[in-house]
Tab-separated table of C-alpha atoms in Angstrom:
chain	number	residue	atom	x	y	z
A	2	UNK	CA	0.000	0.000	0.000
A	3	UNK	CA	1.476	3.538	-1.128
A	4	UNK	CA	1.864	5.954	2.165
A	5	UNK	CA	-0.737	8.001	3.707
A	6	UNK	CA	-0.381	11.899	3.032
A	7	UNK	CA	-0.249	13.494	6.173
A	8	UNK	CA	-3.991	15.049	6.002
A	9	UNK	CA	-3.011	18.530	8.281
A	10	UNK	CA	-0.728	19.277	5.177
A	11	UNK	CA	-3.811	19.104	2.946
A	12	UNK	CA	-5.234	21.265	5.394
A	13	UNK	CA	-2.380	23.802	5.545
A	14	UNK	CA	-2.676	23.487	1.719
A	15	UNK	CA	-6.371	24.870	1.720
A	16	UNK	CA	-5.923	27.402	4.078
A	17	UNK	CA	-3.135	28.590	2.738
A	18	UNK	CA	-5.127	28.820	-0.928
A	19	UNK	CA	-7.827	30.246	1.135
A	20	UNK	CA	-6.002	33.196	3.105
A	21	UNK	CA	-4.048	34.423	-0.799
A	22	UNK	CA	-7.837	34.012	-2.100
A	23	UNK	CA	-9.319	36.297	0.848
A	24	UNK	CA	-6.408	38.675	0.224
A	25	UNK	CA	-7.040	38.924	-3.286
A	26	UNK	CA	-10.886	39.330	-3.200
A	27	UNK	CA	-10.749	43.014	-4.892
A	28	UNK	CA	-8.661	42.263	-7.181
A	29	UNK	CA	-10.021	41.818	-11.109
A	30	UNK	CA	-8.767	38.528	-11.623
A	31	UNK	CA	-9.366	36.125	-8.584
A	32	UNK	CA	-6.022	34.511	-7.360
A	33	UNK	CA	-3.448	36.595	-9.443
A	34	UNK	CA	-2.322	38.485	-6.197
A	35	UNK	CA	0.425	36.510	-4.453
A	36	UNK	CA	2.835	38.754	-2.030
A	37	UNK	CA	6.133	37.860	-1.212
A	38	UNK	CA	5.754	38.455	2.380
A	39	UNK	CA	4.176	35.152	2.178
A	40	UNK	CA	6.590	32.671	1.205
A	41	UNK	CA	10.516	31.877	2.204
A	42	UNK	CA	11.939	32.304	-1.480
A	43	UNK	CA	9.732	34.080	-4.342
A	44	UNK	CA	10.591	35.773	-7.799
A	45	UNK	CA	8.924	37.706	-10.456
A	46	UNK	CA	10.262	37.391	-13.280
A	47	UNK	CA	8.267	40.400	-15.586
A	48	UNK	CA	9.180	42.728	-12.018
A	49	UNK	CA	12.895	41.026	-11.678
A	50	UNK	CA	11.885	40.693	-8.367
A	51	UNK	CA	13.701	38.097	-6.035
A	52	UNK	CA	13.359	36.850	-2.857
A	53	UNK	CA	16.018	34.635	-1.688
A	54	UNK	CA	16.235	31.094	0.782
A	55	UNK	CA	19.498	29.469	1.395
A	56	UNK	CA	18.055	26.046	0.439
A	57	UNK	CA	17.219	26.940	-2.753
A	58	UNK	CA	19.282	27.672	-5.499
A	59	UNK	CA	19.759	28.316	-8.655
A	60	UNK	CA	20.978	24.905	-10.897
A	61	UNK	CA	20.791	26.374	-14.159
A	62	UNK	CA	21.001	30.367	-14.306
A	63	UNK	CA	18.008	32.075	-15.826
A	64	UNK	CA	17.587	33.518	-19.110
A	65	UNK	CA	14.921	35.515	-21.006
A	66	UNK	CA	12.610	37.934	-20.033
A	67	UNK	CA	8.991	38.595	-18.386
A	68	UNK	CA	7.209	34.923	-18.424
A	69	UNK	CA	9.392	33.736	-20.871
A	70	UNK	CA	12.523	33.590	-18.078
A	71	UNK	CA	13.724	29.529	-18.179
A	72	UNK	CA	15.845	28.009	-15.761
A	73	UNK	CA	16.541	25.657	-13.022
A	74	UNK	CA	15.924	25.826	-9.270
A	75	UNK	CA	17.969	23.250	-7.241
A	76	UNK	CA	15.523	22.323	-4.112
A	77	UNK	CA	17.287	21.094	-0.479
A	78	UNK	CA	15.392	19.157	1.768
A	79	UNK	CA	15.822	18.859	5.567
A	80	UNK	CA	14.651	15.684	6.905
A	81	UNK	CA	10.751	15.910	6.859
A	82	UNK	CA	10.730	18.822	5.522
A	83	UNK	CA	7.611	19.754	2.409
A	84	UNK	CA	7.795	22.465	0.248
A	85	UNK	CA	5.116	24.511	-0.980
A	86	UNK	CA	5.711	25.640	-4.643
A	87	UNK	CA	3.436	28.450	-5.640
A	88	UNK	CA	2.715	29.752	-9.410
A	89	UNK	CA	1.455	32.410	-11.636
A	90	UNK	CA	0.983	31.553	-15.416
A	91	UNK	CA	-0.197	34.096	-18.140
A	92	UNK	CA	-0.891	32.081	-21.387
A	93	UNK	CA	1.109	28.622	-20.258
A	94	UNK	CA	2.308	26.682	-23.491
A	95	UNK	CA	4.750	24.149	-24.240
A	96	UNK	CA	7.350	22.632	-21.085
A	97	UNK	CA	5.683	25.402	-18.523
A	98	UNK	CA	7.526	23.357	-15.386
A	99	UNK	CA	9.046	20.108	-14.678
A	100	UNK	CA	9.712	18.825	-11.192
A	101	UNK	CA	11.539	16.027	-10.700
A	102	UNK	CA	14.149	13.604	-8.657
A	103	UNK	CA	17.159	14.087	-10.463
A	104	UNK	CA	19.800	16.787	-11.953
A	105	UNK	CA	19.076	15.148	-15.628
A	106	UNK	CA	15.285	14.855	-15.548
A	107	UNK	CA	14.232	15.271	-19.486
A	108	UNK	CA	10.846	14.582	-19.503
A	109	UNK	CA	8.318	11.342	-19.337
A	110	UNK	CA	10.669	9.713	-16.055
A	111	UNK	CA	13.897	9.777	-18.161
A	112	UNK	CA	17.315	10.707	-16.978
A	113	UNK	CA	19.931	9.917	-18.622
A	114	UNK	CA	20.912	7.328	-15.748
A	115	UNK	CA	21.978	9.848	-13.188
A	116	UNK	CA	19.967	8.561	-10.404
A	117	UNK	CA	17.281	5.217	-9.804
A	118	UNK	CA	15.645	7.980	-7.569
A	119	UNK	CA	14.482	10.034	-10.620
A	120	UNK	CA	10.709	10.339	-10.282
A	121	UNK	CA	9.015	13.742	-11.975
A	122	UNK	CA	6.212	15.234	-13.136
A	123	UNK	CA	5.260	18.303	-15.861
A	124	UNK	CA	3.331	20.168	-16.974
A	125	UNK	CA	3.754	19.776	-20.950
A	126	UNK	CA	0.403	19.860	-22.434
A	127	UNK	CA	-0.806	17.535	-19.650
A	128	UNK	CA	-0.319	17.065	-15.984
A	129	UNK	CA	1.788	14.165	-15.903
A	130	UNK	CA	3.651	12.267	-13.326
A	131	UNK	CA	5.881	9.162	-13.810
A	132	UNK	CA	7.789	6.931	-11.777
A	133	UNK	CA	11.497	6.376	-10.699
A	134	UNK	CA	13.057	4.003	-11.633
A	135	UNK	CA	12.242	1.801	-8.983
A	136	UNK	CA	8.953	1.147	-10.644
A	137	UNK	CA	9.855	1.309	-14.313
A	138	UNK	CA	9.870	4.678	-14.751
A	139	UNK	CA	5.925	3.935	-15.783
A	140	UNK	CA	3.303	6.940	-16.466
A	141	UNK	CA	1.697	7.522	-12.589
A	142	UNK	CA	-0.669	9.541	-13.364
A	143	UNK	CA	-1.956	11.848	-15.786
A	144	UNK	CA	-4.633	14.387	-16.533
A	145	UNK	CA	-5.874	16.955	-18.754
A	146	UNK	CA	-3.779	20.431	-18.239
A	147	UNK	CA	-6.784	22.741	-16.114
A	148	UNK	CA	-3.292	25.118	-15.070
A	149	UNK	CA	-3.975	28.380	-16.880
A	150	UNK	CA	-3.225	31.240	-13.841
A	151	UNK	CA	-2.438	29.775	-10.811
A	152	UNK	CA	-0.733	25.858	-9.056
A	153	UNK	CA	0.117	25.146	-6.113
A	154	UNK	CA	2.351	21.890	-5.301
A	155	UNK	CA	3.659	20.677	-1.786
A	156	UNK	CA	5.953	18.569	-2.242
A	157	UNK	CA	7.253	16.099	0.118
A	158	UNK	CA	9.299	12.264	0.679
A	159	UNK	CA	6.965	10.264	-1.535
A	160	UNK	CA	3.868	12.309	-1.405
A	161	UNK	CA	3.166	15.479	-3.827
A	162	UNK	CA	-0.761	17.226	-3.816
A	163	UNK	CA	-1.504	20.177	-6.343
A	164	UNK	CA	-4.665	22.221	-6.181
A	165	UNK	CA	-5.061	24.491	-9.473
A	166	UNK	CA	-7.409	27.872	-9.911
A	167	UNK	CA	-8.009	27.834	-6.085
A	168	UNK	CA	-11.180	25.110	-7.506
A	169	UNK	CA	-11.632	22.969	-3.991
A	170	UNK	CA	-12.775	20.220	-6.651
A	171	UNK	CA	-8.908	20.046	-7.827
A	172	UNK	CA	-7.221	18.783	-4.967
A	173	UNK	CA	-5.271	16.177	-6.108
A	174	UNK	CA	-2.619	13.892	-3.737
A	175	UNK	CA	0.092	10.897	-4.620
A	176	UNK	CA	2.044	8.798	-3.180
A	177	UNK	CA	4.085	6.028	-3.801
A	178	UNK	CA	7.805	4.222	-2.445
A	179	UNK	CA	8.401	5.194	-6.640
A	180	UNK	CA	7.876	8.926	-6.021
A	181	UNK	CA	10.162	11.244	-4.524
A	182	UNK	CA	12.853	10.144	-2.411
A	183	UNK	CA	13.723	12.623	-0.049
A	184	UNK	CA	14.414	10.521	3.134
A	185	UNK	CA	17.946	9.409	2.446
A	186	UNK	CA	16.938	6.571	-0.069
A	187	UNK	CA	19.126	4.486	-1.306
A	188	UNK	CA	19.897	4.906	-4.976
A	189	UNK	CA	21.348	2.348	-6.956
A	190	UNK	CA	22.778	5.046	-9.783
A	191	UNK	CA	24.209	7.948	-8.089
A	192	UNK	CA	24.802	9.412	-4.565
A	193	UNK	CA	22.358	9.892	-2.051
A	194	UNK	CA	20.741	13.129	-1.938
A	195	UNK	CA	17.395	14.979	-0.631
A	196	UNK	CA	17.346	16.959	-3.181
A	197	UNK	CA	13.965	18.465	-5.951
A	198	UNK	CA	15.010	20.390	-8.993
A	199	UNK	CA	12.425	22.524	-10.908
A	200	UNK	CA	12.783	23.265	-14.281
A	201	UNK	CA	10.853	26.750	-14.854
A	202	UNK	CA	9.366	27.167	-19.037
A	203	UNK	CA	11.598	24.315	-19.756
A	204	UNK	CA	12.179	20.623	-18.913
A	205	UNK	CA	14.990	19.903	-15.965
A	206	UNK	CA	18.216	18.809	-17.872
A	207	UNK	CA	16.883	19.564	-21.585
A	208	UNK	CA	17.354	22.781	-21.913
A	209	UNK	CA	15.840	22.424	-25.970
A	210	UNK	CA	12.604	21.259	-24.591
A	211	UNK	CA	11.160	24.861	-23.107
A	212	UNK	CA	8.068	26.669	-22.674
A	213	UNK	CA	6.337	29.926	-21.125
A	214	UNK	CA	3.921	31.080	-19.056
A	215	UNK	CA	5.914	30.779	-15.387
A	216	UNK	CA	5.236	34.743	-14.085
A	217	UNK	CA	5.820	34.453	-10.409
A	218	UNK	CA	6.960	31.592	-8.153
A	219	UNK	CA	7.205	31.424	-4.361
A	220	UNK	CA	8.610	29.099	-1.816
A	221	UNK	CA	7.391	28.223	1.367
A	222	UNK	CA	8.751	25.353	3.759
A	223	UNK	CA	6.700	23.396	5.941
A	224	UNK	CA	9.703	22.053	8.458
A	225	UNK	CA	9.797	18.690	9.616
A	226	UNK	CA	5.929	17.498	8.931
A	227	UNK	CA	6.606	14.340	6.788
A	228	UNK	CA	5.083	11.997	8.492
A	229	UNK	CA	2.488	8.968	7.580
């Protein structure tokens, strides 16, 4: 049987949707108005606004302009630690974001063999999740792309729930021993490591497969809640 999520982390998840949504109730388009007061790390890339966290860093330095900025955030986990990844699209298309297990993530649980630990998921005309390779690398799940201003992820050790559009009716969860190893797992491929990359308009380690729409992003740890 795959893990439990932690259900006071899908609560934290609505209530966190629910304050930004209360915040953002004069505003003309519902949910656009994130602040970075809010969050540990955030960036806006059409302001060239940034926020900064020590435990997470740039991987691959960005490039472009406005929603059109690609590059590569290098995620480090603390031992139970979740991360709640926040974004603003305008007009997503293509490789909008791909998080994933691995340095060399490229899209549909590939990696090039860096890690066995190399689970991911992107947004590339659908929601899509897939596997380490612990389990084959297979598709985990998969669903129609309903991302068009606003995602939220938290992201933890083998667990990941998204909510898009603050719509209640999206709350989504996973788990699974194949998904993100963040606990010190073993890896039978490279070093051990408790690490999340995020590949912003453009696929982790393929820097040819890109996209837009990422406008804003922002960070916010949950410390020490992984628990099942």
């Amino acid at each position: 049987m795959a893990p439990r999520f932690d259900v006071k982390n899908l609560y934290f998840l609505c209530l966190f949707i629910g304050a930004s949504l209360a915040a953002s109730y004069n505003e003309t388009l519902c949910c656009r108005y994130i602040h970075e007061s809010d969050y540990d790390a955030f960036y806006d890339f059409k302001k060239r606004f940034s926020k900064h966290d020590p435990q997470i860093k740039m991987f691959h330095s960005f490039a472009g302009s406005g929603c059109s900025m690609r590059g590569v955030f290098k995620l480090e986990f603390g031992r139970g630690d979740r991360l709640l990844i926040d974004m603003i699209f305008e007009d997503p298309q293509g490789w909008v974001y791909n998080l994933g297990d691995s340095s060399t993530n490229n899209g549909y649980g590939g990696d090039a063999g860096t890690q066995s630990n190399d689970a991911e998921m992107q947004l590339y005309g659908t929601l899509s999740g897939y596997y380490s390779d612990v389990k084959g690398s297979q598709l985990a799940f998969g669903m129609a792309n309903n991302n068009n201003v606003r995602a939220t992820l938290l992201a933890g050790d083998h667990c990941v729930t998204w909510y898009n559009e603050c719509d209640p009716t999206s709350l989504n969860y996973f788990c699974s021993k194949g998904w993100f190893a963040l606990n010190d797992d073993h890896d039978s491929e490279g070093p051990v490591n408790n690490d999340l990359y995020l590949g912003v308009n453009r696929a982790i380690g393929a820097p040819e497969l890109v996209g837009k729409g990422v406008c804003k992003i922002g960070f916010k740890w949950i410390r020490g809640s992984n628990t099942y």
